[in-house]
PDB file of C-alpha atoms in Angstrom:
ATOM      1  CA  UNK A   1      84.183  75.506  60.966  1.00 93.00           C
ATOM      2  CA  UNK A   2      85.179  79.050  59.766  1.00 96.00           C
ATOM      3  CA  UNK A   3      85.113  79.707  56.754  1.00 97.00           C
ATOM      4  CA  UNK A   4      87.261  82.393  55.405  1.00 98.00           C
ATOM      5  CA  UNK A   5      87.662  84.820  51.924  1.00 98.00           C
ATOM      6  CA  UNK A   6      91.432  85.290  51.439  1.00 98.00           C
ATOM      7  CA  UNK A   7      93.980  86.071  48.947  1.00 98.00           C
ATOM      8  CA  UNK A   8      97.524  85.916  49.034  1.00 96.00           C
ATOM      9  CA  UNK A   9      97.680  88.397  45.711  1.00 92.00           C
ATOM     10  CA  UNK A  10      96.016  86.299  43.297  1.00 88.00           C
ATOM     11  CA  UNK A  11      91.936  85.549  42.536  1.00 94.00           C
ATOM     12  CA  UNK A  12      89.897  85.222  46.209  1.00 97.00           C
ATOM     13  CA  UNK A  13      89.410  82.323  47.424  1.00 97.00           C
ATOM     14  CA  UNK A  14      87.639  80.459  50.013  1.00 98.00           C
ATOM     15  CA  UNK A  15      89.308  78.493  52.537  1.00 98.00           C
ATOM     16  CA  UNK A  16      88.871  76.204  56.346  1.00 97.00           C
ATOM     17  CA  UNK A  17      90.554  78.247  58.641  1.00 96.00           C
ATOM     18  CA  UNK A  18      92.257  76.200  61.718  1.00 93.00           C
ATOM     19  CA  UNK A  19      93.998  76.910  65.223  1.00 88.00           C
ATOM     20  CA  UNK A  20      93.473  78.442  68.158  1.00 82.00           C
ATOM     21  CA  UNK A  21      92.023  81.322  68.921  1.00 74.00           C
ATOM     22  CA  UNK A  22      91.932  83.406  71.772  1.00 77.00           C
ATOM     23  CA  UNK A  23      89.991  85.299  74.328  1.00 67.00           C
ATOM     24  CA  UNK A  24      89.520  88.389  72.051  1.00 65.00           C
ATOM     25  CA  UNK A  25      89.305  87.053  68.475  1.00 62.00           C
ATOM     26  CA  UNK A  26      92.538  86.948  67.456  1.00 74.00           C
ATOM     27  CA  UNK A  27      94.465  83.389  66.089  1.00 78.00           C
ATOM     28  CA  UNK A  28      97.534  82.545  66.898  1.00 83.00           C
ATOM     29  CA  UNK A  29     100.698  82.111  64.734  1.00 77.00           C
ATOM     30  CA  UNK A  30     100.406  78.902  63.718  1.00 88.00           C
ATOM     31  CA  UNK A  31      97.209  79.081  62.440  1.00 94.00           C
ATOM     32  CA  UNK A  32      96.154  78.225  58.699  1.00 96.00           C
ATOM     33  CA  UNK A  33      94.153  78.246  55.658  1.00 97.00           C
ATOM     34  CA  UNK A  34      93.834  75.275  53.515  1.00 97.00           C
ATOM     35  CA  UNK A  35      91.908  76.794  50.311  1.00 98.00           C
ATOM     36  CA  UNK A  36      88.362  75.358  48.888  1.00 98.00           C
ATOM     37  CA  UNK A  37      87.749  74.542  45.060  1.00 97.00           C
ATOM     38  CA  UNK A  38      85.129  77.353  44.850  1.00 96.00           C
ATOM     39  CA  UNK A  39      82.475  78.949  47.183  1.00 96.00           C
ATOM     40  CA  UNK A  40      80.515  76.571  49.485  1.00 97.00           C
ATOM     41  CA  UNK A  41      77.936  78.175  49.545  1.00 96.00           C
ATOM     42  CA  UNK A  42      77.387  76.807  45.431  1.00 94.00           C
ATOM     43  CA  UNK A  43      79.832  73.766  45.436  1.00 96.00           C
ATOM     44  CA  UNK A  44      79.979  72.847  49.232  1.00 95.00           C
ATOM     45  CA  UNK A  45      82.901  71.947  51.649  1.00 96.00           C
ATOM     46  CA  UNK A  46      85.874  70.740  48.864  1.00 97.00           C
ATOM     47  CA  UNK A  47      89.219  70.770  50.264  1.00 97.00           C
ATOM     48  CA  UNK A  48      91.914  70.715  48.588  1.00 97.00           C
ATOM     49  CA  UNK A  49      95.596  69.779  49.679  1.00 97.00           C
ATOM     50  CA  UNK A  50      96.888  72.955  49.739  1.00 97.00           C
ATOM     51  CA  UNK A  51      97.752  75.353  53.089  1.00 97.00           C
ATOM     52  CA  UNK A  52      98.857  78.511  53.437  1.00 96.00           C
ATOM     53  CA  UNK A  53      99.855  81.099  56.771  1.00 96.00           C
ATOM     54  CA  UNK A  54      96.704  83.226  57.852  1.00 95.00           C
ATOM     55  CA  UNK A  55      99.421  85.197  58.540  1.00 93.00           C
ATOM     56  CA  UNK A  56     100.594  85.178  55.052  1.00 95.00           C
ATOM     57  CA  UNK A  57      97.043  85.728  53.235  1.00 97.00           C
ATOM     58  CA  UNK A  58      94.661  88.638  53.428  1.00 97.00           C
ATOM     59  CA  UNK A  59      91.581  88.001  54.743  1.00 97.00           C
ATOM     60  CA  UNK A  60      88.362  89.713  52.698  1.00 98.00           C
ATOM     61  CA  UNK A  61      84.679  90.028  53.857  1.00 98.00           C
ATOM     62  CA  UNK A  62      83.461  85.919  54.573  1.00 98.00           C
ATOM     63  CA  UNK A  63      80.952  86.718  51.740  1.00 96.00           C
ATOM     64  CA  UNK A  64      79.649  88.894  49.411  1.00 89.00           C
ATOM     65  CA  UNK A  65      75.961  89.452  49.822  1.00 91.00           C
ATOM     66  CA  UNK A  66      73.820  88.046  46.118  1.00 87.00           C
ATOM     67  CA  UNK A  67      71.344  90.772  46.992  1.00 94.00           C
ATOM     68  CA  UNK A  68      71.686  92.966  50.261  1.00 97.00           C
ATOM     69  CA  UNK A  69      72.160  92.721  53.682  1.00 98.00           C
ATOM     70  CA  UNK A  70      68.232  93.495  56.025  1.00 98.00           C
ATOM     71  CA  UNK A  71      70.209  95.459  59.573  1.00 98.00           C
ATOM     72  CA  UNK A  72      67.365  95.540  62.253  1.00 97.00           C
ATOM     73  CA  UNK A  73      67.083  98.427  64.302  1.00 95.00           C
ATOM     74  CA  UNK A  74      66.536  98.606  68.346  1.00 94.00           C
ATOM     75  CA  UNK A  75      67.074  95.048  69.263  1.00 96.00           C
ATOM     76  CA  UNK A  76      68.381  95.916  72.536  1.00 93.00           C
ATOM     77  CA  UNK A  77      66.160  97.395  75.214  1.00 89.00           C
ATOM     78  CA  UNK A  78      69.020 100.052  76.386  1.00 86.00           C
ATOM     79  CA  UNK A  79      70.454 101.263  72.399  1.00 86.00           C
ATOM     80  CA  UNK A  80      66.990 102.204  72.160  1.00 81.00           C
ATOM     81  CA  UNK A  81      67.102 103.743  75.588  1.00 84.00           C
ATOM     82  CA  UNK A  82      69.697 105.904  74.269  1.00 86.00           C
ATOM     83  CA  UNK A  83      68.546 107.183  71.416  1.00 82.00           C
ATOM     84  CA  UNK A  84      65.318 108.025  73.152  1.00 82.00           C
ATOM     85  CA  UNK A  85      63.519 105.306  70.930  1.00 79.00           C
ATOM     86  CA  UNK A  86      60.108 103.370  72.042  1.00 83.00           C
ATOM     87  CA  UNK A  87      60.783  99.390  72.047  1.00 86.00           C
ATOM     88  CA  UNK A  88      59.309  97.903  68.824  1.00 91.00           C
ATOM     89  CA  UNK A  89      56.493  95.954  68.613  1.00 94.00           C
ATOM     90  CA  UNK A  90      57.821  93.501  65.947  1.00 96.00           C
ATOM     91  CA  UNK A  91      61.186  93.991  64.118  1.00 97.00           C
ATOM     92  CA  UNK A  92      62.278  97.110  62.736  1.00 96.00           C
ATOM     93  CA  UNK A  93      64.083  96.239  59.227  1.00 97.00           C
ATOM     94  CA  UNK A  94      66.208  98.032  56.771  1.00 98.00           C
ATOM     95  CA  UNK A  95      67.892  97.115  54.001  1.00 98.00           C
ATOM     96  CA  UNK A  96      71.858  97.838  52.671  1.00 98.00           C
ATOM     97  CA  UNK A  97      73.142  97.869  49.806  1.00 97.00           C
ATOM     98  CA  UNK A  98      75.763  94.741  48.947  1.00 97.00           C
ATOM     99  CA  UNK A  99      78.456  98.121  47.912  1.00 97.00           C
ATOM    100  CA  UNK A 100      78.217  98.667  51.669  1.00 98.00           C
ATOM    101  CA  UNK A 101      80.383  95.460  52.943  1.00 98.00           C
ATOM    102  CA  UNK A 102      84.159  95.687  52.860  1.00 98.00           C
ATOM    103  CA  UNK A 103      86.320  93.109  54.723  1.00 98.00           C
ATOM    104  CA  UNK A 104      88.720  93.347  58.044  1.00 98.00           C
ATOM    105  CA  UNK A 105      90.809  95.810  57.602  1.00 98.00           C
ATOM    106  CA  UNK A 106      89.763  97.663  55.154  1.00 98.00           C
ATOM    107  CA  UNK A 107      88.769 101.632  55.477  1.00 98.00           C
ATOM    108  CA  UNK A 108      85.814 103.075  56.425  1.00 98.00           C
ATOM    109  CA  UNK A 109      85.504 106.119  54.293  1.00 98.00           C
ATOM    110  CA  UNK A 110      84.603 109.126  56.273  1.00 98.00           C
ATOM    111  CA  UNK A 111      81.558 111.032  53.403  1.00 98.00           C
ATOM    112  CA  UNK A 112      81.779 114.981  53.334  1.00 97.00           C
ATOM    113  CA  UNK A 113      77.998 114.966  54.031  1.00 98.00           C
ATOM    114  CA  UNK A 114      78.002 113.799  57.239  1.00 98.00           C
ATOM    115  CA  UNK A 115      79.326 115.396  60.953  1.00 98.00           C
ATOM    116  CA  UNK A 116      78.601 112.118  63.239  1.00 98.00           C
ATOM    117  CA  UNK A 117      79.561 109.095  61.769  1.00 98.00           C
ATOM    118  CA  UNK A 118      79.039 105.933  64.430  1.00 98.00           C
ATOM    119  CA  UNK A 119      80.294 102.877  65.008  1.00 98.00           C
ATOM    120  CA  UNK A 120      77.290  99.942  65.577  1.00 98.00           C
ATOM    121  CA  UNK A 121      78.833  96.201  66.212  1.00 98.00           C
ATOM    122  CA  UNK A 122      76.859  93.405  65.709  1.00 98.00           C
ATOM    123  CA  UNK A 123      76.342  89.731  64.911  1.00 98.00           C
ATOM    124  CA  UNK A 124      75.682  88.752  61.026  1.00 98.00           C
ATOM    125  CA  UNK A 125      73.775  85.538  60.271  1.00 98.00           C
ATOM    126  CA  UNK A 126      75.182  84.683  56.807  1.00 98.00           C
ATOM    127  CA  UNK A 127      72.002  82.822  54.803  1.00 98.00           C
ATOM    128  CA  UNK A 128      72.954  79.445  53.044  1.00 98.00           C
ATOM    129  CA  UNK A 129      69.812  79.411  50.112  1.00 97.00           C
ATOM    130  CA  UNK A 130      66.920  80.320  48.481  1.00 98.00           C
ATOM    131  CA  UNK A 131      64.704  80.888  51.224  1.00 98.00           C
ATOM    132  CA  UNK A 132      60.875  82.559  52.151  1.00 98.00           C
ATOM    133  CA  UNK A 133      58.800  81.830  54.517  1.00 98.00           C
ATOM    134  CA  UNK A 134      60.640  79.807  56.848  1.00 98.00           C
ATOM    135  CA  UNK A 135      59.802  78.896  60.236  1.00 98.00           C
ATOM    136  CA  UNK A 136      60.912  79.783  63.556  1.00 98.00           C
ATOM    137  CA  UNK A 137      61.122  76.172  64.152  1.00 98.00           C
ATOM    138  CA  UNK A 138      63.121  75.336  61.404  1.00 98.00           C
ATOM    139  CA  UNK A 139      65.418  78.784  61.228  1.00 98.00           C
ATOM    140  CA  UNK A 140      69.337  76.532  61.208  1.00 98.00           C
ATOM    141  CA  UNK A 141      68.112  74.895  57.662  1.00 98.00           C
ATOM    142  CA  UNK A 142      68.571  78.848  55.978  1.00 98.00           C
ATOM    143  CA  UNK A 143      71.623  78.956  57.954  1.00 98.00           C
ATOM    144  CA  UNK A 144      75.190  78.584  56.898  1.00 98.00           C
ATOM    145  CA  UNK A 145      76.414  80.197  59.866  1.00 98.00           C
ATOM    146  CA  UNK A 146      77.570  83.760  62.045  1.00 98.00           C
ATOM    147  CA  UNK A 147      80.361  86.677  61.312  1.00 98.00           C
ATOM    148  CA  UNK A 148      80.553  89.990  62.792  1.00 98.00           C
ATOM    149  CA  UNK A 149      79.176  92.872  61.591  1.00 98.00           C
ATOM    150  CA  UNK A 150      79.364  97.062  61.953  1.00 98.00           C
ATOM    151  CA  UNK A 151      76.699  99.403  60.646  1.00 98.00           C
ATOM    152  CA  UNK A 152      78.383 101.956  60.219  1.00 98.00           C
ATOM    153  CA  UNK A 153      75.540 104.848  60.160  1.00 98.00           C
ATOM    154  CA  UNK A 154      75.624 108.380  59.478  1.00 98.00           C
ATOM    155  CA  UNK A 155      73.575 109.289  62.652  1.00 97.00           C
ATOM    156  CA  UNK A 156      72.859 112.664  61.553  1.00 98.00           C
ATOM    157  CA  UNK A 157      71.586 111.867  58.435  1.00 98.00           C
ATOM    158  CA  UNK A 158      69.470 109.092  59.928  1.00 96.00           C
ATOM    159  CA  UNK A 159      67.659 111.652  61.910  1.00 95.00           C
ATOM    160  CA  UNK A 160      67.826 114.077  59.648  1.00 97.00           C
ATOM    161  CA  UNK A 161      65.783 112.398  56.705  1.00 97.00           C
ATOM    162  CA  UNK A 162      63.597 110.093  59.636  1.00 93.00           C
ATOM    163  CA  UNK A 163      64.613 106.764  57.607  1.00 93.00           C
ATOM    164  CA  UNK A 164      67.744 104.974  56.665  1.00 96.00           C
ATOM    165  CA  UNK A 165      68.935 104.904  53.387  1.00 97.00           C
ATOM    166  CA  UNK A 166      71.099 106.869  53.527  1.00 98.00           C
ATOM    167  CA  UNK A 167      72.479 107.138  56.332  1.00 98.00           C
ATOM    168  CA  UNK A 168      73.491 103.639  56.222  1.00 98.00           C
ATOM    169  CA  UNK A 169      74.298 102.639  52.915  1.00 98.00           C
ATOM    170  CA  UNK A 170      77.366 104.617  51.776  1.00 98.00           C
ATOM    171  CA  UNK A 171      80.047 102.441  50.292  1.00 98.00           C
ATOM    172  CA  UNK A 172      81.836 100.975  53.591  1.00 98.00           C
ATOM    173  CA  UNK A 173      79.490 101.148  55.710  1.00 98.00           C
ATOM    174  CA  UNK A 174      78.818  97.468  56.278  1.00 98.00           C
ATOM    175  CA  UNK A 175      82.148  95.988  57.403  1.00 98.00           C
ATOM    176  CA  UNK A 176      82.249  91.908  57.544  1.00 98.00           C
ATOM    177  CA  UNK A 177      84.340  89.143  58.478  1.00 98.00           C
ATOM    178  CA  UNK A 178      86.775  87.872  59.695  1.00 97.00           C
ATOM    179  CA  UNK A 179      85.323  84.291  58.891  1.00 97.00           C
ATOM    180  CA  UNK A 180      81.991  82.551  59.060  1.00 98.00           C
ATOM    181  CA  UNK A 181      81.848  80.074  61.938  1.00 97.00           C
ATOM    182  CA  UNK A 182      79.540  77.562  60.871  1.00 97.00           C
ATOM    183  CA  UNK A 183      79.017  75.756  64.205  1.00 95.00           C
ATOM    184  CA  UNK A 184      78.093  77.947  66.920  1.00 96.00           C
ATOM    185  CA  UNK A 185      75.053  78.155  69.556  1.00 97.00           C
ATOM    186  CA  UNK A 186      74.273  82.123  69.726  1.00 97.00           C
ATOM    187  CA  UNK A 187      71.640  82.518  72.050  1.00 97.00           C
ATOM    188  CA  UNK A 188      73.776  84.029  74.983  1.00 97.00           C
ATOM    189  CA  UNK A 189      77.529  85.575  73.310  1.00 97.00           C
ATOM    190  CA  UNK A 190      79.499  88.476  74.450  1.00 97.00           C
ATOM    191  CA  UNK A 191      79.377  91.109  71.703  1.00 98.00           C
ATOM    192  CA  UNK A 192      82.189  94.454  71.941  1.00 98.00           C
ATOM    193  CA  UNK A 193      82.577  97.398  70.835  1.00 98.00           C
ATOM    194  CA  UNK A 194      86.327  98.773  71.001  1.00 98.00           C
ATOM    195  CA  UNK A 195      87.349 102.888  69.779  1.00 98.00           C
ATOM    196  CA  UNK A 196      91.335 102.797  69.981  1.00 98.00           C
ATOM    197  CA  UNK A 197      91.346 100.015  72.545  1.00 97.00           C
ATOM    198  CA  UNK A 198      89.281 101.770  74.724  1.00 98.00           C
ATOM    199  CA  UNK A 199      85.725  99.569  74.890  1.00 98.00           C
ATOM    200  CA  UNK A 200      82.585 101.065  73.936  1.00 98.00           C
ATOM    201  CA  UNK A 201      80.148  98.242  73.897  1.00 98.00           C
ATOM    202  CA  UNK A 202      79.828  95.284  75.572  1.00 97.00           C
ATOM    203  CA  UNK A 203      76.345  93.219  75.869  1.00 97.00           C
ATOM    204  CA  UNK A 204      75.586  89.696  75.313  1.00 97.00           C
ATOM    205  CA  UNK A 205      72.546  88.252  72.638  1.00 97.00           C
ATOM    206  CA  UNK A 206      70.690  87.120  75.232  1.00 96.00           C
ATOM    207  CA  UNK A 207      69.758  90.634  75.610  1.00 96.00           C
ATOM    208  CA  UNK A 208      68.042  90.787  71.704  1.00 96.00           C
ATOM    209  CA  UNK A 209      64.567  91.642  71.685  1.00 96.00           C
ATOM    210  CA  UNK A 210      64.021  89.302  69.036  1.00 98.00           C
ATOM    211  CA  UNK A 211      65.944  86.221  68.845  1.00 98.00           C
ATOM    212  CA  UNK A 212      67.721  84.948  65.450  1.00 98.00           C
ATOM    213  CA  UNK A 213      64.790  82.394  65.175  1.00 98.00           C
ATOM    214  CA  UNK A 214      62.542  84.915  65.381  1.00 98.00           C
ATOM    215  CA  UNK A 215      64.949  87.649  62.747  1.00 98.00           C
ATOM    216  CA  UNK A 216      64.763  84.676  60.520  1.00 98.00           C
ATOM    217  CA  UNK A 217      61.236  83.782  60.184  1.00 98.00           C
ATOM    218  CA  UNK A 218      60.129  87.666  60.300  1.00 98.00           C
ATOM    219  CA  UNK A 219      62.052  88.752  57.419  1.00 98.00           C
ATOM    220  CA  UNK A 220      62.007  86.144  54.996  1.00 98.00           C
ATOM    221  CA  UNK A 221      57.960  86.298  55.599  1.00 98.00           C
ATOM    222  CA  UNK A 222      58.307  89.596  53.790  1.00 98.00           C
ATOM    223  CA  UNK A 223      61.413  89.360  51.272  1.00 98.00           C
ATOM    224  CA  UNK A 224      63.027  86.303  49.501  1.00 98.00           C
ATOM    225  CA  UNK A 225      66.686  85.967  50.522  1.00 98.00           C
ATOM    226  CA  UNK A 226      69.388  84.449  48.509  1.00 97.00           C
ATOM    227  CA  UNK A 227      72.413  82.972  49.368  1.00 97.00           C
ATOM    228  CA  UNK A 228      75.428  85.322  50.621  1.00 97.00           C
ATOM    229  CA  UNK A 229      72.485  87.526  51.929  1.00 98.00           C
ATOM    230  CA  UNK A 230      73.236  88.990  55.345  1.00 98.00           C
ATOM    231  CA  UNK A 231      71.113  90.061  58.965  1.00 98.00           C
ATOM    232  CA  UNK A 232      72.510  92.268  61.062  1.00 98.00           C
ATOM    233  CA  UNK A 233      70.825  91.383  64.329  1.00 98.00           C
ATOM    234  CA  UNK A 234      71.108  94.803  65.665  1.00 97.00           C
ATOM    235  CA  UNK A 235      73.729  96.348  68.118  1.00 97.00           C
ATOM    236  CA  UNK A 236      74.284  96.386  71.799  1.00 96.00           C
ATOM    237  CA  UNK A 237      74.005 100.283  73.621  1.00 96.00           C
ATOM    238  CA  UNK A 238      77.572 102.346  73.682  1.00 96.00           C
ATOM    239  CA  UNK A 239      77.290 103.801  70.322  1.00 96.00           C
ATOM    240  CA  UNK A 240      79.404 106.771  69.465  1.00 97.00           C
ATOM    241  CA  UNK A 241      81.441 108.904  67.130  1.00 98.00           C
ATOM    242  CA  UNK A 242      83.956 108.113  65.157  1.00 98.00           C
ATOM    243  CA  UNK A 243      87.393 110.015  63.660  1.00 98.00           C
ATOM    244  CA  UNK A 244      89.196 109.912  60.800  1.00 98.00           C
ATOM    245  CA  UNK A 245      92.213 108.079  62.306  1.00 98.00           C
ATOM    246  CA  UNK A 246      90.031 105.501  64.683  1.00 98.00           C
ATOM    247  CA  UNK A 247      90.275 102.606  64.413  1.00 98.00           C
ATOM    248  CA  UNK A 248      87.276 100.476  65.724  1.00 98.00           C
ATOM    249  CA  UNK A 249      87.413  96.312  66.918  1.00 98.00           C
ATOM    250  CA  UNK A 250      84.083  94.831  67.436  1.00 98.00           C
ATOM    251  CA  UNK A 251      84.848  91.155  69.080  1.00 96.00           C
ATOM    252  CA  UNK A 252      81.592  88.167  69.512  1.00 97.00           C
ATOM    253  CA  UNK A 253      82.611  85.483  71.529  1.00 95.00           C
ATOM    254  CA  UNK A 254      82.945  82.464  69.275  1.00 93.00           C
ATOM    255  CA  UNK A 255      83.582  84.155  66.282  1.00 95.00           C
ATOM    256  CA  UNK A 256      86.507  86.086  66.795  1.00 94.00           C
ATOM    257  CA  UNK A 257      87.752  90.051  65.826  1.00 95.00           C
ATOM    258  CA  UNK A 258      86.531  92.364  62.985  1.00 97.00           C
ATOM    259  CA  UNK A 259      89.401  95.673  62.735  1.00 97.00           C
ATOM    260  CA  UNK A 260      88.630  98.360  60.561  1.00 98.00           C
ATOM    261  CA  UNK A 261      89.895 102.406  59.941  1.00 98.00           C
ATOM    262  CA  UNK A 262      88.131 105.453  59.683  1.00 98.00           C
ATOM    263  CA  UNK A 263      89.827 107.415  56.677  1.00 98.00           C
ATOM    264  CA  UNK A 264      88.286 110.555  54.975  1.00 95.00           C
ATOM    265  CA  UNK A 265      87.194 110.499  51.691  1.00 84.00           C
TER     266      UNK A 265
END
């Protein structure tokens, strides 16, 4: 199921998206959203009789992380190599504030403090319930579904600071969307990033150093995760700069497409 968060001009709501999606993640023109009662993370799936055309709705970030986004660094060997880093012996974690989250079509703001703003397309994991110390074999019990993320990074600030908080924590530095896919085998999905239509990243989740079950177990061995919290699983090789006016599209097989434009703040 594809669960979206959307608005037609009123308060945001959640809904089930139906309709076919092409190989590039674009839904067909007949796709519909069936409105739900409340947030399915808290009240379950309760469809209403109301339906709206997907084309008539504005999609929002499909989740609002209750507390945090947990990023995973250097989780593809080729990406670690392109940045000149050794491979981590265990998952390298960092946090992005929930205020960094925006949705499909929202602008990514280019801050004045940086001169080297990078895209990082990723598979994102959405947590379903409060959890801590989840065994690897039980990871699916605490996962609501999967969406697409762009771990926007001020690369020069990352090098300057020696840690990730400022470089990855600006408002708008975590686009998520277009919806949460609840039924998906994520062991071998294609992850692509396009800059102004040109492919820049093209990887597969089968190349993750630490797979999704390992990440869920590792993160929850350190901290409690809450409903709606997000784990970004890492980015393939091919990261690079974005400029104001650029359009960045991240496509993950089986989920869809997330597109955002870069705008000077």
